[in-house]
Amino acid sequence: MADEKEKESAELAVADLQRKVREAFEVFDHELNNTVDVREIGTIIRSLGCCPNEGELHDLIAEVEEEEPTGYIRFEKFLPVMTNILVEKRYRPIPEEILLQAFEVLDPTKRGFLSKEELIKYMTEEGEPFSQEEMEEMLSAAIGPESNFIHYRDYITMMVIDEN
């Protein structure tokens, strides 16, 4: 009897995930034909609480794209792949404490903020550099308009996805 209840509970959980995938997909299905522009897939995946890096996103698109790329992704191909990702809890966001540690490495005097110039330098010269578009998007969200600083604790709180 317990196995039956567990199985039923798992099926309900999967059905709920599939409903969420459909809802996210439909936001971008402008033609109402069960397809979305391939360029929207990253946004859809991130709206479902997943944070793949660019390489993982590219691999995922390759998996759901047609044999002959059309520039569109069909819902029928996307649903099982995305459901599996959600069930397996892949591409989870980085925990808040890890993000805080990363910012603190960039702020050795522990001021609690970085200047816009410091942030641009780190994001464009260290590790995998941000593109100009990514940099502008981050700066618009992270930098206080009047201070020209990123108070990274506040920014992290804004960035972190609530798991509940």
PDB file of N, CA and C in Angstrom, residues 4-60:
ATOM      1  N   GLU A   4       2.171   2.039  -3.420  1.00  0.00           N
ATOM      2  CA  GLU A   4       1.149   2.644  -4.271  1.00  0.00           C
ATOM      3  C   GLU A   4       1.065   4.153  -4.025  1.00  0.00           C
ATOM      4  N   LYS A   5       1.061   4.534  -2.736  1.00  0.00           N
ATOM      5  CA  LYS A   5       0.971   5.957  -2.383  1.00  0.00           C
ATOM      6  C   LYS A   5       2.204   6.715  -2.865  1.00  0.00           C
ATOM      7  N   GLU A   6       3.388   6.123  -2.713  1.00  0.00           N
ATOM      8  CA  GLU A   6       4.624   6.763  -3.172  1.00  0.00           C
ATOM      9  C   GLU A   6       4.596   6.943  -4.684  1.00  0.00           C
ATOM     10  N   LYS A   7       4.148   5.912  -5.389  1.00  0.00           N
ATOM     11  CA  LYS A   7       4.077   5.976  -6.848  1.00  0.00           C
ATOM     12  C   LYS A   7       3.100   7.070  -7.282  1.00  0.00           C
ATOM     13  N   GLU A   8       1.934   7.102  -6.617  1.00  0.00           N
ATOM     14  CA  GLU A   8       0.932   8.108  -6.936  1.00  0.00           C
ATOM     15  C   GLU A   8       1.464   9.510  -6.644  1.00  0.00           C
ATOM     16  N   SER A   9       2.164   9.670  -5.532  1.00  0.00           N
ATOM     17  CA  SER A   9       2.741  10.958  -5.159  1.00  0.00           C
ATOM     18  C   SER A   9       3.789  11.396  -6.186  1.00  0.00           C
ATOM     19  N   ALA A  10       4.635  10.466  -6.633  1.00  0.00           N
ATOM     20  CA  ALA A  10       5.651  10.768  -7.644  1.00  0.00           C
ATOM     21  C   ALA A  10       5.000  11.170  -8.964  1.00  0.00           C
ATOM     22  N   GLU A  11       3.929  10.469  -9.344  1.00  0.00           N
ATOM     23  CA  GLU A  11       3.224  10.802 -10.584  1.00  0.00           C
ATOM     24  C   GLU A  11       2.604  12.192 -10.511  1.00  0.00           C
ATOM     25  N   LEU A  12       2.057  12.545  -9.341  1.00  0.00           N
ATOM     26  CA  LEU A  12       1.484  13.877  -9.165  1.00  0.00           C
ATOM     27  C   LEU A  12       2.570  14.942  -9.237  1.00  0.00           C
ATOM     28  N   ALA A  13       3.724  14.658  -8.651  1.00  0.00           N
ATOM     29  CA  ALA A  13       4.837  15.607  -8.693  1.00  0.00           C
ATOM     30  C   ALA A  13       5.301  15.830 -10.129  1.00  0.00           C
ATOM     31  N   VAL A  14       5.404  14.766 -10.904  1.00  0.00           N
ATOM     32  CA  VAL A  14       5.821  14.881 -12.311  1.00  0.00           C
ATOM     33  C   VAL A  14       4.765  15.654 -13.105  1.00  0.00           C
ATOM     34  N   ALA A  15       3.491  15.364 -12.856  1.00  0.00           N
ATOM     35  CA  ALA A  15       2.415  16.080 -13.548  1.00  0.00           C
ATOM     36  C   ALA A  15       2.475  17.576 -13.229  1.00  0.00           C
ATOM     37  N   ASP A  16       2.793  17.921 -11.982  1.00  0.00           N
ATOM     38  CA  ASP A  16       2.916  19.317 -11.576  1.00  0.00           C
ATOM     39  C   ASP A  16       4.095  19.981 -12.292  1.00  0.00           C
ATOM     40  N   LEU A  17       5.224  19.271 -12.376  1.00  0.00           N
ATOM     41  CA  LEU A  17       6.388  19.804 -13.090  1.00  0.00           C
ATOM     42  C   LEU A  17       6.059  20.027 -14.565  1.00  0.00           C
ATOM     43  N   GLN A  18       5.362  19.067 -15.167  1.00  0.00           N
ATOM     44  CA  GLN A  18       5.009  19.195 -16.581  1.00  0.00           C
ATOM     45  C   GLN A  18       4.066  20.387 -16.811  1.00  0.00           C
ATOM     46  N   ARG A  19       3.169  20.624 -15.875  1.00  0.00           N
ATOM     47  CA  ARG A  19       2.276  21.783 -15.966  1.00  0.00           C
ATOM     48  C   ARG A  19       3.101  23.075 -15.933  1.00  0.00           C
ATOM     49  N   LYS A  20       4.095  23.130 -15.040  1.00  0.00           N
ATOM     50  CA  LYS A  20       4.945  24.321 -14.940  1.00  0.00           C
ATOM     51  C   LYS A  20       5.758  24.526 -16.219  1.00  0.00           C
ATOM     52  N   VAL A  21       6.252  23.429 -16.796  1.00  0.00           N
ATOM     53  CA  VAL A  21       7.008  23.519 -18.048  1.00  0.00           C
ATOM     54  C   VAL A  21       6.104  24.056 -19.152  1.00  0.00           C
ATOM     55  N   ARG A  22       4.899  23.525 -19.237  1.00  0.00           N
ATOM     56  CA  ARG A  22       3.952  23.988 -20.270  1.00  0.00           C
ATOM     57  C   ARG A  22       3.663  25.474 -20.092  1.00  0.00           C
ATOM     58  N   GLU A  23       3.380  25.905 -18.864  1.00  0.00           N
ATOM     59  CA  GLU A  23       3.070  27.311 -18.606  1.00  0.00           C
ATOM     60  C   GLU A  23       4.236  28.219 -19.010  1.00  0.00           C
ATOM     61  N   ALA A  24       5.450  27.822 -18.657  1.00  0.00           N
ATOM     62  CA  ALA A  24       6.631  28.624 -19.007  1.00  0.00           C
ATOM     63  C   ALA A  24       6.816  28.667 -20.523  1.00  0.00           C
ATOM     64  N   PHE A  25       6.617  27.536 -21.183  1.00  0.00           N
ATOM     65  CA  PHE A  25       6.776  27.438 -22.634  1.00  0.00           C
ATOM     66  C   PHE A  25       5.737  28.308 -23.342  1.00  0.00           C
ATOM     67  N   GLU A  26       4.507  28.250 -22.860  1.00  0.00           N
ATOM     68  CA  GLU A  26       3.412  28.966 -23.514  1.00  0.00           C
ATOM     69  C   GLU A  26       3.587  30.483 -23.486  1.00  0.00           C
ATOM     70  N   VAL A  27       4.302  30.985 -22.488  1.00  0.00           N
ATOM     71  CA  VAL A  27       4.559  32.423 -22.436  1.00  0.00           C
ATOM     72  C   VAL A  27       5.273  32.896 -23.704  1.00  0.00           C
ATOM     73  N   PHE A  28       6.116  32.030 -24.276  1.00  0.00           N
ATOM     74  CA  PHE A  28       6.917  32.402 -25.445  1.00  0.00           C
ATOM     75  C   PHE A  28       6.397  31.798 -26.753  1.00  0.00           C
ATOM     76  N   ASP A  29       5.296  31.063 -26.683  1.00  0.00           N
ATOM     77  CA  ASP A  29       4.705  30.460 -27.878  1.00  0.00           C
ATOM     78  C   ASP A  29       3.748  31.477 -28.501  1.00  0.00           C
ATOM     79  N   HIS A  30       4.323  32.499 -29.127  1.00  0.00           N
ATOM     80  CA  HIS A  30       3.542  33.628 -29.637  1.00  0.00           C
ATOM     81  C   HIS A  30       2.583  33.239 -30.763  1.00  0.00           C
ATOM     82  N   GLU A  31       2.937  32.217 -31.524  1.00  0.00           N
ATOM     83  CA  GLU A  31       2.093  31.783 -32.641  1.00  0.00           C
ATOM     84  C   GLU A  31       1.040  30.757 -32.195  1.00  0.00           C
ATOM     85  N   LEU A  32       1.118  30.334 -30.927  1.00  0.00           N
ATOM     86  CA  LEU A  32       0.213  29.327 -30.371  1.00  0.00           C
ATOM     87  C   LEU A  32       0.244  28.027 -31.187  1.00  0.00           C
ATOM     88  N   ASN A  33       1.450  27.628 -31.606  1.00  0.00           N
ATOM     89  CA  ASN A  33       1.606  26.418 -32.409  1.00  0.00           C
ATOM     90  C   ASN A  33       2.565  25.404 -31.765  1.00  0.00           C
ATOM     91  N   ASN A  34       2.713  25.490 -30.455  1.00  0.00           N
ATOM     92  CA  ASN A  34       3.580  24.576 -29.698  1.00  0.00           C
ATOM     93  C   ASN A  34       5.038  24.649 -30.115  1.00  0.00           C
ATOM     94  N   THR A  35       5.484  25.846 -30.529  1.00  0.00           N
ATOM     95  CA  THR A  35       6.902  26.066 -30.815  1.00  0.00           C
ATOM     96  C   THR A  35       7.320  27.399 -30.212  1.00  0.00           C
ATOM     97  N   VAL A  36       8.614  27.488 -29.880  1.00  0.00           N
ATOM     98  CA  VAL A  36       9.196  28.754 -29.431  1.00  0.00           C
ATOM     99  C   VAL A  36      10.500  28.974 -30.178  1.00  0.00           C
ATOM    100  N   ASP A  37      10.885  30.222 -30.284  1.00  0.00           N
ATOM    101  CA  ASP A  37      12.166  30.584 -30.873  1.00  0.00           C
ATOM    102  C   ASP A  37      13.269  29.971 -30.014  1.00  0.00           C
ATOM    103  N   VAL A  38      14.253  29.374 -30.656  1.00  0.00           N
ATOM    104  CA  VAL A  38      15.346  28.704 -29.938  1.00  0.00           C
ATOM    105  C   VAL A  38      16.054  29.672 -28.982  1.00  0.00           C
ATOM    106  N   ARG A  39      16.052  30.959 -29.329  1.00  0.00           N
ATOM    107  CA  ARG A  39      16.722  31.958 -28.486  1.00  0.00           C
ATOM    108  C   ARG A  39      15.994  32.192 -27.167  1.00  0.00           C
ATOM    109  N   GLU A  40      14.771  31.701 -27.033  1.00  0.00           N
ATOM    110  CA  GLU A  40      13.991  31.873 -25.804  1.00  0.00           C
ATOM    111  C   GLU A  40      14.193  30.728 -24.810  1.00  0.00           C
ATOM    112  N   ILE A  41      14.810  29.648 -25.250  1.00  0.00           N
ATOM    113  CA  ILE A  41      14.928  28.451 -24.401  1.00  0.00           C
ATOM    114  C   ILE A  41      15.671  28.749 -23.094  1.00  0.00           C
ATOM    115  N   GLY A  42      16.742  29.506 -23.160  1.00  0.00           N
ATOM    116  CA  GLY A  42      17.476  29.847 -21.938  1.00  0.00           C
ATOM    117  C   GLY A  42      16.601  30.569 -20.937  1.00  0.00           C
ATOM    118  N   THR A  43      15.798  31.498 -21.418  1.00  0.00           N
ATOM    119  CA  THR A  43      14.895  32.245 -20.542  1.00  0.00           C
ATOM    120  C   THR A  43      13.851  31.312 -19.925  1.00  0.00           C
ATOM    121  N   ILE A  44      13.315  30.412 -20.732  1.00  0.00           N
ATOM    122  CA  ILE A  44      12.308  29.461 -20.234  1.00  0.00           C
ATOM    123  C   ILE A  44      12.914  28.577 -19.153  1.00  0.00           C
ATOM    124  N   ILE A  45      14.100  28.038 -19.415  1.00  0.00           N
ATOM    125  CA  ILE A  45      14.757  27.149 -18.459  1.00  0.00           C
ATOM    126  C   ILE A  45      15.059  27.886 -17.162  1.00  0.00           C
ATOM    127  N   ARG A  46      15.544  29.108 -17.278  1.00  0.00           N
ATOM    128  CA  ARG A  46      15.872  29.886 -16.071  1.00  0.00           C
ATOM    129  C   ARG A  46      14.608  30.262 -15.300  1.00  0.00           C
ATOM    130  N   SER A  47      13.496  30.478 -16.016  1.00  0.00           N
ATOM    131  CA  SER A  47      12.245  30.804 -15.323  1.00  0.00           C
ATOM    132  C   SER A  47      11.742  29.623 -14.499  1.00  0.00           C
ATOM    133  N   LEU A  48      12.232  28.431 -14.815  1.00  0.00           N
ATOM    134  CA  LEU A  48      11.858  27.224 -14.071  1.00  0.00           C
ATOM    135  C   LEU A  48      12.836  26.937 -12.925  1.00  0.00           C
ATOM    136  N   GLY A  49      13.703  27.908 -12.631  1.00  0.00           N
ATOM    137  CA  GLY A  49      14.612  27.789 -11.493  1.00  0.00           C
ATOM    138  C   GLY A  49      15.910  27.074 -11.794  1.00  0.00           C
ATOM    139  N   CYS A  50      16.213  26.839 -13.049  1.00  0.00           N
ATOM    140  CA  CYS A  50      17.459  26.170 -13.430  1.00  0.00           C
ATOM    141  C   CYS A  50      18.461  27.214 -13.913  1.00  0.00           C
ATOM    142  N   CYS A  51      19.723  26.957 -13.626  1.00  0.00           N
ATOM    143  CA  CYS A  51      20.775  27.914 -13.974  1.00  0.00           C
ATOM    144  C   CYS A  51      21.908  27.231 -14.731  1.00  0.00           C
ATOM    145  N   PRO A  52      21.645  26.750 -15.950  1.00  0.00           N
ATOM    146  CA  PRO A  52      22.736  26.126 -16.703  1.00  0.00           C
ATOM    147  C   PRO A  52      23.737  27.174 -17.167  1.00  0.00           C
ATOM    148  N   ASN A  53      25.013  26.756 -17.298  1.00  0.00           N
ATOM    149  CA  ASN A  53      25.982  27.679 -17.896  1.00  0.00           C
ATOM    150  C   ASN A  53      25.775  27.660 -19.409  1.00  0.00           C
ATOM    151  N   GLU A  54      26.502  28.483 -20.122  1.00  0.00           N
ATOM    152  CA  GLU A  54      26.276  28.599 -21.571  1.00  0.00           C
ATOM    153  C   GLU A  54      26.554  27.285 -22.298  1.00  0.00           C
ATOM    154  N   GLY A  55      27.581  26.544 -21.878  1.00  0.00           N
ATOM    155  CA  GLY A  55      27.881  25.254 -22.504  1.00  0.00           C
ATOM    156  C   GLY A  55      26.769  24.247 -22.288  1.00  0.00           C
ATOM    157  N   GLU A  56      26.256  24.191 -21.053  1.00  0.00           N
ATOM    158  CA  GLU A  56      25.158  23.272 -20.739  1.00  0.00           C
ATOM    159  C   GLU A  56      23.897  23.661 -21.518  1.00  0.00           C
ATOM    160  N   LEU A  57      23.650  24.955 -21.635  1.00  0.00           N
ATOM    161  CA  LEU A  57      22.490  25.428 -22.384  1.00  0.00           C
ATOM    162  C   LEU A  57      22.624  25.043 -23.860  1.00  0.00           C
ATOM    163  N   HIS A  58      23.814  25.208 -24.414  1.00  0.00           N
ATOM    164  CA  HIS A  58      24.057  24.848 -25.817  1.00  0.00           C
ATOM    165  C   HIS A  58      23.800  23.351 -26.026  1.00  0.00           C
ATOM    166  N   ASP A  59      24.288  22.506 -25.110  1.00  0.00           N
ATOM    167  CA  ASP A  59      24.078  21.055 -25.210  1.00  0.00           C
ATOM    168  C   ASP A  59      22.586  20.714 -25.129  1.00  0.00           C
ATOM    169  N   LEU A  60      21.891  21.396 -24.223  1.00  0.00           N
ATOM    170  CA  LEU A  60      20.467  21.149 -24.046  1.00  0.00           C
ATOM    171  C   LEU A  60      19.687  21.530 -25.302  1.00  0.00           C
TER     172      LEU A  60
END
